[in-house]
Coordinates of C-alpha atoms in Angstrom, one line a residue:
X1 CA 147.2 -54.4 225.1
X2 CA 144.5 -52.5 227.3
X3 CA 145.9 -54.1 230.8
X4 CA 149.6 -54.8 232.0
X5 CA 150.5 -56.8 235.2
X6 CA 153.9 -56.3 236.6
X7 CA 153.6 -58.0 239.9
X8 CA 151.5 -60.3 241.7
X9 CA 152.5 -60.8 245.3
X10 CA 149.5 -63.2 247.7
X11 CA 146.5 -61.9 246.5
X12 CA 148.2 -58.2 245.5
X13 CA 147.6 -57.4 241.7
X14 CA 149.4 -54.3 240.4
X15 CA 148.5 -53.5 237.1
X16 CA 148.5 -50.7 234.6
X17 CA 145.5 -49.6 232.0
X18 CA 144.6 -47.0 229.9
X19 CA 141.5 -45.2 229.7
X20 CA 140.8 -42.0 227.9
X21 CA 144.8 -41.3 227.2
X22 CA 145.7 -41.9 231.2
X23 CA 147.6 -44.4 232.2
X24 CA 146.6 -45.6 235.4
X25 CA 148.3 -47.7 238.1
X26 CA 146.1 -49.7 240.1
X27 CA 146.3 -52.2 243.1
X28 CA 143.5 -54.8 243.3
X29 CA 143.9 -56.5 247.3
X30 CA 140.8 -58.9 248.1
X31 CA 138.3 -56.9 246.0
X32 CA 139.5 -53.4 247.1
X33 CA 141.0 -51.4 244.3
X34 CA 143.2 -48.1 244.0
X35 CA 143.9 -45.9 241.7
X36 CA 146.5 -43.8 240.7
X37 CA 147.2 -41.6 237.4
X38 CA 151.1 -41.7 235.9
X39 CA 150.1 -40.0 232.8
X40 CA 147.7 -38.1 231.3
X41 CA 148.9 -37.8 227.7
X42 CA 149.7 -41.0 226.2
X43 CA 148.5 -41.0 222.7
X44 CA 148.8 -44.7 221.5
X45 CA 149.7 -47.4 224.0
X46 CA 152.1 -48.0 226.3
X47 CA 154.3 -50.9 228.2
X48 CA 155.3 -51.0 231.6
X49 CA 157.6 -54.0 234.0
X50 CA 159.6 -53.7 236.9
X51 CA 163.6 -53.6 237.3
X52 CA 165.8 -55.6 239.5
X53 CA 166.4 -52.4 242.1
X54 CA 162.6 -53.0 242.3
X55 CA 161.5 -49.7 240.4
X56 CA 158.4 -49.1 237.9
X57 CA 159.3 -48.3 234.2
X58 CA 156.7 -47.3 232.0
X59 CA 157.2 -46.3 228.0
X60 CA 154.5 -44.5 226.2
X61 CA 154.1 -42.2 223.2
X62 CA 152.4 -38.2 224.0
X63 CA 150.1 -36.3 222.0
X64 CA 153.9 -34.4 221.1
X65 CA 155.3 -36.7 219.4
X66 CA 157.4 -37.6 221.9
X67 CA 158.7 -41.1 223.6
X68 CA 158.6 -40.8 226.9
X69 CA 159.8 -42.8 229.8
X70 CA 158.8 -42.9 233.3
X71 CA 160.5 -44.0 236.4
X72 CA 159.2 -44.4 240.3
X73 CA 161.5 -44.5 242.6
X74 CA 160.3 -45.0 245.9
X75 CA 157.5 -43.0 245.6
X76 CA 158.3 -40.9 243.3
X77 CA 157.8 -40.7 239.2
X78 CA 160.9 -39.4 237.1
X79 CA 159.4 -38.1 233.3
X80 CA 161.8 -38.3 230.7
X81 CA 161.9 -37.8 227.1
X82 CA 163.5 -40.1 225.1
X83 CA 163.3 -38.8 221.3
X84 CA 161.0 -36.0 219.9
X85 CA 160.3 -36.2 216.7
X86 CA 159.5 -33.2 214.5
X87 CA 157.4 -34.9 211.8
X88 CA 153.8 -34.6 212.8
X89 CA 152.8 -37.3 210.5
X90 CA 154.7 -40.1 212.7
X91 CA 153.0 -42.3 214.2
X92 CA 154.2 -45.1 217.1
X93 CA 152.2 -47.6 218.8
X94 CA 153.0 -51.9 219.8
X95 CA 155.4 -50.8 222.8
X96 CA 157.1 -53.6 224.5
X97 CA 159.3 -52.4 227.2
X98 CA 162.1 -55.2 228.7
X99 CA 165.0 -54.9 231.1
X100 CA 167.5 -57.1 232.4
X101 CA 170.8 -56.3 234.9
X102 CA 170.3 -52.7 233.8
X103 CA 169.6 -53.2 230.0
X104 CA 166.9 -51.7 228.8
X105 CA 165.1 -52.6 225.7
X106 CA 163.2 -50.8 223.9
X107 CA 160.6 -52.3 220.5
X108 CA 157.5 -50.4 218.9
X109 CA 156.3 -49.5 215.5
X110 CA 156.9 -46.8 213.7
X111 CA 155.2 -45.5 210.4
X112 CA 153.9 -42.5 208.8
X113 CA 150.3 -41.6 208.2
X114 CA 150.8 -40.9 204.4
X115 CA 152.1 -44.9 204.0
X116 CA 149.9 -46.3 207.2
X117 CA 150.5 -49.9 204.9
X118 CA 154.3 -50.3 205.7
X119 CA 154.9 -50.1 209.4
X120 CA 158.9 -50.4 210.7
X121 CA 159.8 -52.4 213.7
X122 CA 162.3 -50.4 215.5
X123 CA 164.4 -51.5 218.5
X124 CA 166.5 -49.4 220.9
X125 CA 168.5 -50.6 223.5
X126 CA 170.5 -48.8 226.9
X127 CA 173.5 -49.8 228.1
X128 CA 175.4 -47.0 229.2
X129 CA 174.7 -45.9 225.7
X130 CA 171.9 -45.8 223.1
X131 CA 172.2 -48.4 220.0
X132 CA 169.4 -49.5 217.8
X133 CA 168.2 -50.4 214.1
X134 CA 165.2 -51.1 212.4
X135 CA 164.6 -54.8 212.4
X136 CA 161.9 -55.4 210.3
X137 CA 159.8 -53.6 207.3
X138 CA 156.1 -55.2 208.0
X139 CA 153.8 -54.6 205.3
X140 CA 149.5 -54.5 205.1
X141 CA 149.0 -55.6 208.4
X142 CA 146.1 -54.2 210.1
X143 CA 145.8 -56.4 213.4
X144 CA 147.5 -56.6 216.8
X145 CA 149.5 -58.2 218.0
X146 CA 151.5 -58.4 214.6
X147 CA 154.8 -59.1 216.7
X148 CA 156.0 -60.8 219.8
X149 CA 158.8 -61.2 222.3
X150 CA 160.3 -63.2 224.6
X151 CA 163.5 -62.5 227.0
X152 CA 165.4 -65.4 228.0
X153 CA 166.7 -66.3 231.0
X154 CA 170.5 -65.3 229.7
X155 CA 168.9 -62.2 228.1
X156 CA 168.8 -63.3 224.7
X157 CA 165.6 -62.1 223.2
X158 CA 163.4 -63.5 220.9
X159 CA 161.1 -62.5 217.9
X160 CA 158.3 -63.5 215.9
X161 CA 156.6 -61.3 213.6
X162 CA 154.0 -61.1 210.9
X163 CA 153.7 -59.4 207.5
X164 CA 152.0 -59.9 204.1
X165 CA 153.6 -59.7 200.8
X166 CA 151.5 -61.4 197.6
X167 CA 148.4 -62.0 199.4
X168 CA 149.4 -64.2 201.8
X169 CA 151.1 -63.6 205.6
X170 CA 154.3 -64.8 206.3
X171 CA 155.5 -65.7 210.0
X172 CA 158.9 -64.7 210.8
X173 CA 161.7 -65.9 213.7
X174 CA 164.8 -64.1 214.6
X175 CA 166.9 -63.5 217.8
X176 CA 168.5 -61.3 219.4
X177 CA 171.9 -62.5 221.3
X178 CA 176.1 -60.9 221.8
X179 CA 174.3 -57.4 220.3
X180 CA 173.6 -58.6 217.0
X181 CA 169.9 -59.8 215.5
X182 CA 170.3 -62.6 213.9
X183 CA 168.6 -63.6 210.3
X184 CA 165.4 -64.1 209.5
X185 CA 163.8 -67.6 209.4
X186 CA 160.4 -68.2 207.9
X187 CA 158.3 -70.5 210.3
X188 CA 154.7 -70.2 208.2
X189 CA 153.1 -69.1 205.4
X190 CA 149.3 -69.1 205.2
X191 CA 146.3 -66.9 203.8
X192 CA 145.7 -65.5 207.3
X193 CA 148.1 -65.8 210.2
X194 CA 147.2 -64.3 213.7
X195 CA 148.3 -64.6 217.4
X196 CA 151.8 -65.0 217.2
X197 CA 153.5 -65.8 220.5
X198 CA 156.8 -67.0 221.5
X199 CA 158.3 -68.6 224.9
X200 CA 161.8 -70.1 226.0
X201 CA 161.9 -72.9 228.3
X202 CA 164.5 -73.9 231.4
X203 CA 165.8 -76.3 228.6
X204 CA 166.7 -73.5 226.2
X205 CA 163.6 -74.6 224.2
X206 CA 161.9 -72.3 221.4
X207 CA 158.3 -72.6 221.6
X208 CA 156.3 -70.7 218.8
X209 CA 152.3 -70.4 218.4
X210 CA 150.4 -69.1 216.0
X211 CA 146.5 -69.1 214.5
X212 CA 146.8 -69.6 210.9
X213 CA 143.6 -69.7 208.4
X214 CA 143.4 -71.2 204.8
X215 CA 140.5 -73.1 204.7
X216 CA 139.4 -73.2 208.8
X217 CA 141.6 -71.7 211.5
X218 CA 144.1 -74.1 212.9
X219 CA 146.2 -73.5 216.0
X220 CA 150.1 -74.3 214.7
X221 CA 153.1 -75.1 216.9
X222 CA 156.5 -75.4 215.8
X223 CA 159.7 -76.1 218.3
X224 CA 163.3 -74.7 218.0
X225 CA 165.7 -77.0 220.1
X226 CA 169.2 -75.3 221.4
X227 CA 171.7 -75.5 218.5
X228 CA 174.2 -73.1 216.8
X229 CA 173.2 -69.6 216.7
X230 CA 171.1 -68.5 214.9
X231 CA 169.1 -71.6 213.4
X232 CA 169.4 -74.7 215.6
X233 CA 167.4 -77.3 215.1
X234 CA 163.4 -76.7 213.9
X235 CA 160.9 -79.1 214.6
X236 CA 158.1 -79.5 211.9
X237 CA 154.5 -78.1 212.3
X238 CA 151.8 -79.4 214.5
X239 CA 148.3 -78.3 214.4
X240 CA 147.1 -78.7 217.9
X241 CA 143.6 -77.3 217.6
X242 CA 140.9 -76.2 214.8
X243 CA 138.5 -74.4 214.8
X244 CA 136.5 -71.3 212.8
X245 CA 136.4 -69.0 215.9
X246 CA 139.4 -68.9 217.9
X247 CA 140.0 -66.2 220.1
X248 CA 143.4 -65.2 222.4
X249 CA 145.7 -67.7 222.2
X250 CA 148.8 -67.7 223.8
X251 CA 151.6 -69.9 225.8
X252 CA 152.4 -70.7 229.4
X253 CA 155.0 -72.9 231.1
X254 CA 154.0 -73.6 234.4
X255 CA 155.9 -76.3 236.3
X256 CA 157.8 -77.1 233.5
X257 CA 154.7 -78.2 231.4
X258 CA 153.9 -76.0 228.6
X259 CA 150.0 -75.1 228.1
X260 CA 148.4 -73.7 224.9
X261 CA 145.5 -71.7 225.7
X262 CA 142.9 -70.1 224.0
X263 CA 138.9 -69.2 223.7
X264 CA 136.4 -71.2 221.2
X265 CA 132.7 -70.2 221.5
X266 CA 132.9 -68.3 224.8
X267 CA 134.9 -71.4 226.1
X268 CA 138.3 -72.0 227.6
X269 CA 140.0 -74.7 225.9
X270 CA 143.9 -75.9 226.8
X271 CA 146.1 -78.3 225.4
X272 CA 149.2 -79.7 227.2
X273 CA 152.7 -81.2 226.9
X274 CA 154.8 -82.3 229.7
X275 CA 157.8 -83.2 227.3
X276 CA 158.6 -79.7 225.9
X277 CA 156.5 -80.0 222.9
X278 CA 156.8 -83.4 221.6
X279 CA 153.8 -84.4 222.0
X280 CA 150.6 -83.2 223.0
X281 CA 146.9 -83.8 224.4
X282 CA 143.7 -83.6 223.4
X283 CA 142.3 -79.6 224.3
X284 CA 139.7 -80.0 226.9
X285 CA 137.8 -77.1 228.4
X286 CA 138.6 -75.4 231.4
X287 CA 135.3 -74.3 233.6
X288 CA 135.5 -70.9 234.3
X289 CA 133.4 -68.5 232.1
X290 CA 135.8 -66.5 229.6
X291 CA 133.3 -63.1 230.9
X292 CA 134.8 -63.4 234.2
X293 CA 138.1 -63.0 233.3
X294 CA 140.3 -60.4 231.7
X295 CA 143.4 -61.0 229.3
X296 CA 146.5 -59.1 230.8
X297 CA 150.4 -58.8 229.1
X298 CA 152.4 -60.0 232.0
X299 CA 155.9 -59.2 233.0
X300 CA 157.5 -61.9 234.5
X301 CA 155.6 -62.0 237.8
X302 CA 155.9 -65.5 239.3
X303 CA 158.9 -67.4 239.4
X304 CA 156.9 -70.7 238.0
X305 CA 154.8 -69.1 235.6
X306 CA 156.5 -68.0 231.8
X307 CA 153.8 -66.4 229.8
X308 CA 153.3 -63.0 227.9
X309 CA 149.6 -63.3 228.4
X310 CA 146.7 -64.7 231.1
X311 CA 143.3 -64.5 231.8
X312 CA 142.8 -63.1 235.3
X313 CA 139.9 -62.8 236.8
X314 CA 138.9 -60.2 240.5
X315 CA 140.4 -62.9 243.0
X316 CA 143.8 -63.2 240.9
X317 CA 143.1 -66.3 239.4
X318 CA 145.1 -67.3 236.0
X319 CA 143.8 -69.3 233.5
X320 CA 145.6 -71.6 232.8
X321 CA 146.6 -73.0 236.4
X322 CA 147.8 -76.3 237.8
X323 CA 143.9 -77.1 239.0
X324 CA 142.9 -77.6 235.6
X325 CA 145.0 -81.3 234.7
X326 CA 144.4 -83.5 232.1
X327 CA 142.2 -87.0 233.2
X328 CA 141.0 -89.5 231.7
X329 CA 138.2 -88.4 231.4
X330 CA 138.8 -85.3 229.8
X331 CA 141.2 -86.9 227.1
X332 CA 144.3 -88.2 228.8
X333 CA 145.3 -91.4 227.8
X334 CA 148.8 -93.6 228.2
X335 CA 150.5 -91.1 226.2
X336 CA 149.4 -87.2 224.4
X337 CA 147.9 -87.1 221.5
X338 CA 146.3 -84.8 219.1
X339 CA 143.2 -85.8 217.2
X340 CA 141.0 -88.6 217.5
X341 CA 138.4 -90.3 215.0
X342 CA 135.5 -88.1 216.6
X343 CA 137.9 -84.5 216.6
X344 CA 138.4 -85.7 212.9
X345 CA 134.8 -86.2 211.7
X346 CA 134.4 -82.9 213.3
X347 CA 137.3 -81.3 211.3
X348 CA 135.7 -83.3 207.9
X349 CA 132.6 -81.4 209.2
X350 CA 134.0 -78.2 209.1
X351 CA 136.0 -78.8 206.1
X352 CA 132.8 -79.7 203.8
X353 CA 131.4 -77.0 205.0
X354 CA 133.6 -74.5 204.3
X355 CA 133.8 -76.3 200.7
X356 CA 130.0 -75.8 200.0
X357 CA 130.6 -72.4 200.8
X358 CA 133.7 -72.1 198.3
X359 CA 131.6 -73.6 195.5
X360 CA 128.7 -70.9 196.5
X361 CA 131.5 -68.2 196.4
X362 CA 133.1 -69.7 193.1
X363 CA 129.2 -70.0 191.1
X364 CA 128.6 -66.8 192.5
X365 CA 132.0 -65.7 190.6
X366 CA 131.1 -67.8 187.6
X367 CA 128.0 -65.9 187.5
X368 CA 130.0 -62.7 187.8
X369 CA 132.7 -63.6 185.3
X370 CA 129.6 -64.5 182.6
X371 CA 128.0 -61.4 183.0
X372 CA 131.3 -59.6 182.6
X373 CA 132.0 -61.5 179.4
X374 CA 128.5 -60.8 178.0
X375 CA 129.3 -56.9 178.8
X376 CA 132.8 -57.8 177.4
X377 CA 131.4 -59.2 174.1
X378 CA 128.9 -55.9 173.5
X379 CA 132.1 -53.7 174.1
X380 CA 134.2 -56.1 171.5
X381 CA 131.0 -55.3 169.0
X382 CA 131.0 -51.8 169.5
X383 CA 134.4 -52.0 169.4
X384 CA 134.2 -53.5 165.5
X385 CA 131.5 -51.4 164.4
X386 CA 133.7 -48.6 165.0
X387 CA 136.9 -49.6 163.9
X388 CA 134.7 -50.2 160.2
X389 CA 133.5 -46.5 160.9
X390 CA 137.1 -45.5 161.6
X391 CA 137.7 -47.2 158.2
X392 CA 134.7 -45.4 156.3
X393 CA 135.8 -42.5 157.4
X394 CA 139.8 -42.9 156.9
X395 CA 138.3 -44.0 153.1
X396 CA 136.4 -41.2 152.9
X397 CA 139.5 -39.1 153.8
X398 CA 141.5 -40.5 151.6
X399 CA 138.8 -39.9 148.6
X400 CA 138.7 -36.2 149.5
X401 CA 142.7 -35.6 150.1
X402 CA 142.0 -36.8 146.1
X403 CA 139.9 -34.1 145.3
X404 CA 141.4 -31.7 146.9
X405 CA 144.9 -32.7 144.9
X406 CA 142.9 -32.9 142.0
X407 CA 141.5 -29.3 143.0
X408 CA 144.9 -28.0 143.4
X409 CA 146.5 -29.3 140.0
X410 CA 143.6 -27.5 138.4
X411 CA 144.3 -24.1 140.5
X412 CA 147.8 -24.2 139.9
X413 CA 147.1 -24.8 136.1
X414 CA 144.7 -21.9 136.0
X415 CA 147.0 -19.7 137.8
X416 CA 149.9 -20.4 135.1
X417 CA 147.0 -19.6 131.8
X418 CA 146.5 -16.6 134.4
X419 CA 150.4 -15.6 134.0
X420 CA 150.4 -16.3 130.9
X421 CA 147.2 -14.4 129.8
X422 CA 148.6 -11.0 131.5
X423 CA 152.0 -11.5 130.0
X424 CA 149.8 -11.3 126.6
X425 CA 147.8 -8.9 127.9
X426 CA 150.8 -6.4 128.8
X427 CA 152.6 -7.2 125.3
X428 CA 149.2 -6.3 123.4
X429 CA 149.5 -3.2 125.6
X430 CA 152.9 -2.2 124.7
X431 CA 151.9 -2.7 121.3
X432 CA 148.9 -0.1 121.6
X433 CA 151.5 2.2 122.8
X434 CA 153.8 2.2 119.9
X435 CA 150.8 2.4 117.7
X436 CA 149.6 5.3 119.7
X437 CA 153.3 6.9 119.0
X438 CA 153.6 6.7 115.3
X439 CA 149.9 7.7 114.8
X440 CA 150.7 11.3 117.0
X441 CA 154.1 11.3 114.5
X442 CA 151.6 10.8 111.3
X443 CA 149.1 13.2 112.3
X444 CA 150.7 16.7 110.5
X445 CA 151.6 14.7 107.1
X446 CA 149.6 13.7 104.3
X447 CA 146.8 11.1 104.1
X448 CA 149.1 9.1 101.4
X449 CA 152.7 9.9 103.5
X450 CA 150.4 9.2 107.0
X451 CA 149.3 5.4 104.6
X452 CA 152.8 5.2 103.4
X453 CA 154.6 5.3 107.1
X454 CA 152.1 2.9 108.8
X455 CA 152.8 0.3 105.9
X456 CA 156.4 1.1 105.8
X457 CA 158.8 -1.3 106.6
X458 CA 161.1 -0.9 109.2
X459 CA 164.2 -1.3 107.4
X460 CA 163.3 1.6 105.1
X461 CA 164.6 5.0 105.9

């Protein structure tokens, strides 16, 4: 949130912003303005309300990776550090900053750049000593506001959070109350959920808002009524707007009727109950021109007024305020109600619509999904001829892992003739050597003795 208002007093505005890492006090007074830099180095965002003792507290996150939390008393700001933290890759942002009768409260989210996809809502509390835990993993979200709170009057607090898991968001309740968070209670599930605010009226009521989209956006309510903690009693869904554009919606109780505000088309629309939620009117618009106003987080700042957000504009002005009622002429009949035969047409309107445009999107896919079938087809051929080329081949293998057996049947049968020749060979040569002996013997005796010993037999002496 870009602006924070901790106090309105008449027509004095005190407000914090941030521009280029400074956060700046200011005071607005009849369309003079002053300025006045807290902090130079705040890296995300920050969050900021005032105590009971009547002292500013702001919470931020420097450029060294530190939480830090300012205090100005009287005139003076205290700097503290709350928690360092030595990993350069952490990041923190989505402060919310709430005290009550010297409890401090501390939620922001937490994650590190390598997973930027799985963010950890962490809470911290002070009271006389720091406790805390994570609350909540949220996953692929990659809007603000993902989360939400709300402190009660008995300092109970209350939370509503988003995250996605299987394509779709899921909207989450829980509470806070005797130092313990209760479990968690799924409120919504929808293809796109958004704007998720939460508010607690004098009557213990749980009032939760939120901008879901399947087909068009629709503005859903759901109500919690006081019951055992932690589920009481829930209330079914109401859509009390549609649209295809809706921009900043939030909650307000103001004079114990509760307001649903938001922007469609560069207009202020509202929609009312005066019986906490049961029913509700018709939105109308409100005049003013959304350009001439800016969206602040507010901090409790006017005892009739219960709202996280408001459009403000120079002269102080909220949006929505108790000028803008509900006539007859601008919808308000014997009793609320939501949608009538006109709104409806309009919503059929909208609905075929965005129904030509699915059937656009799903011939555009059929289109896609033929093509890639054609492409798959080729592959599935190419695929065949090869696996009969793999099988040439594999045949052609197997023919010459024949050959090559045959080959080495014949080899091994020519190397055992081979033996067997030069076994011959050496016995014919032993031979010639015993022939060479007795001729030496024969050669100093007669021709006939020389004829008698080479035909003599070898058992004649």
């Amino acid at each position: 949130m870009d602006k924070v208002l901790i106090k309105k007093k008449d027509d004095l505005l005190q407000y914090l912003y941030l521009k280029d890492k400074k956060i700046i006090l200011c005071f607005a007074k009849s369309g003079d303005i002053t300025e006045e830099v807290i902090a130079d180095d705040c890296f995300t965002d920050f969050d900021a309300c005032y105590d009971e003792d009547g002292n500013k507290n702001v919470i931020y996150y420097n450029q060294e990776n530190e939480i830090i939390f300012l205090t100005q008393k009287s005139s003076e700001w205290t700097k503290k550090v709350l928690y360092a933290y030595k990993d350069k890759k952490t990041h923190i942002s989505n402060f919310n900053l709430l005290i009550k009768e010297k409890i401090l409260h501390i939620f922001f989210a937490i994650h590190n750049s390598n997973n930027p996809h799985e963010v950890y809502l962490i809470h911290q509390k002070w009271d006389k000593s720091w406790s805390g835990s994570n609350i909540a993993l949220i996953k692929n979200i990659s809007f603000t506001p993902f989360y939400n709170l709300f402190l009660d009057e008995e300092g109970n607090i209350h939370l509503i959070y988003i995250t996605k898991e299987k394509n779709k968001h899921q909207l989450y309740y829980a509470c806070y109350i005797k130092d313990r968070w209760s479990q968690k209670s799924l409120i919504a599930e929808a293809e796109s959920i958004f704007f998720p605010d939460v508010i607690v009226d004098s009557e213990k009521n749980v009032h939760i808002l939120w901008v879901e989209e399947d087909i068009i956006q629709e503005i859903k309510y759901k109500k919690k009524t006081p019951g055992s903690w932690p589920k009481g009693s829930w209330s079914s869904s109401l859509t009390l707007a549609y649209s295809n554009n809706i921009k900043s919606c939030y909650f307000t109780v103001l004079e114990n009727n509760l307001w649903c505000t938001y922007i469609q088309n560069n207009v202020f629309f509202t929609a009312m109950s005066s019986d906490n939620g049961t029913s509700w009117s018709k939105p109308f618009k409100i005049p003013p021109f959304p350009s001439d106003y800016t969206l602040f987080k507010l901090k409790n700042i006017k005892d009739n007024l219960k709202s996280n957000y408001s459009f403000i504009n120079s002269e102080g002005d909220f949006i929505p305020s108790l000028q803008y009622k509900l006539t007859r002429k601008n919808g308000e009949k014997d009793s609320y109600f939501t949608f009538y035969i006109k709104e409806v047409q309009e919503y059929l309107n909208i609905l075929i619509k965005k129904i030509e445009n699915i059937k656009e999107e799903k011939r555009l896919l059929e289109e896609e999904l033929t093509r890639k079938n054609s492409e798959l087809t080729i592959k599935n051929r190419n695929i065949t001829e090869l696996q009969e080329l793999v099988k040439q081949i594999s045949e052609e293998k197997a023919k010459i892992a024949l050959k090559a057996d045959n080959y080495n049947t014949m080899v091994n049968s020519l190397l055992l003739e081979n033996e067997n020749l030069k076994k011959q060979i050496k016995d014919l040569q032993n031979k010639i050597i015993l022939l060479s002996n007795k001729i030496e013997m024969l050669q100093n005796t007669s021709t006939i003795e020389k004829i008698k010993n080479i035909f003599k037999k070898p058992d004649q002496s």
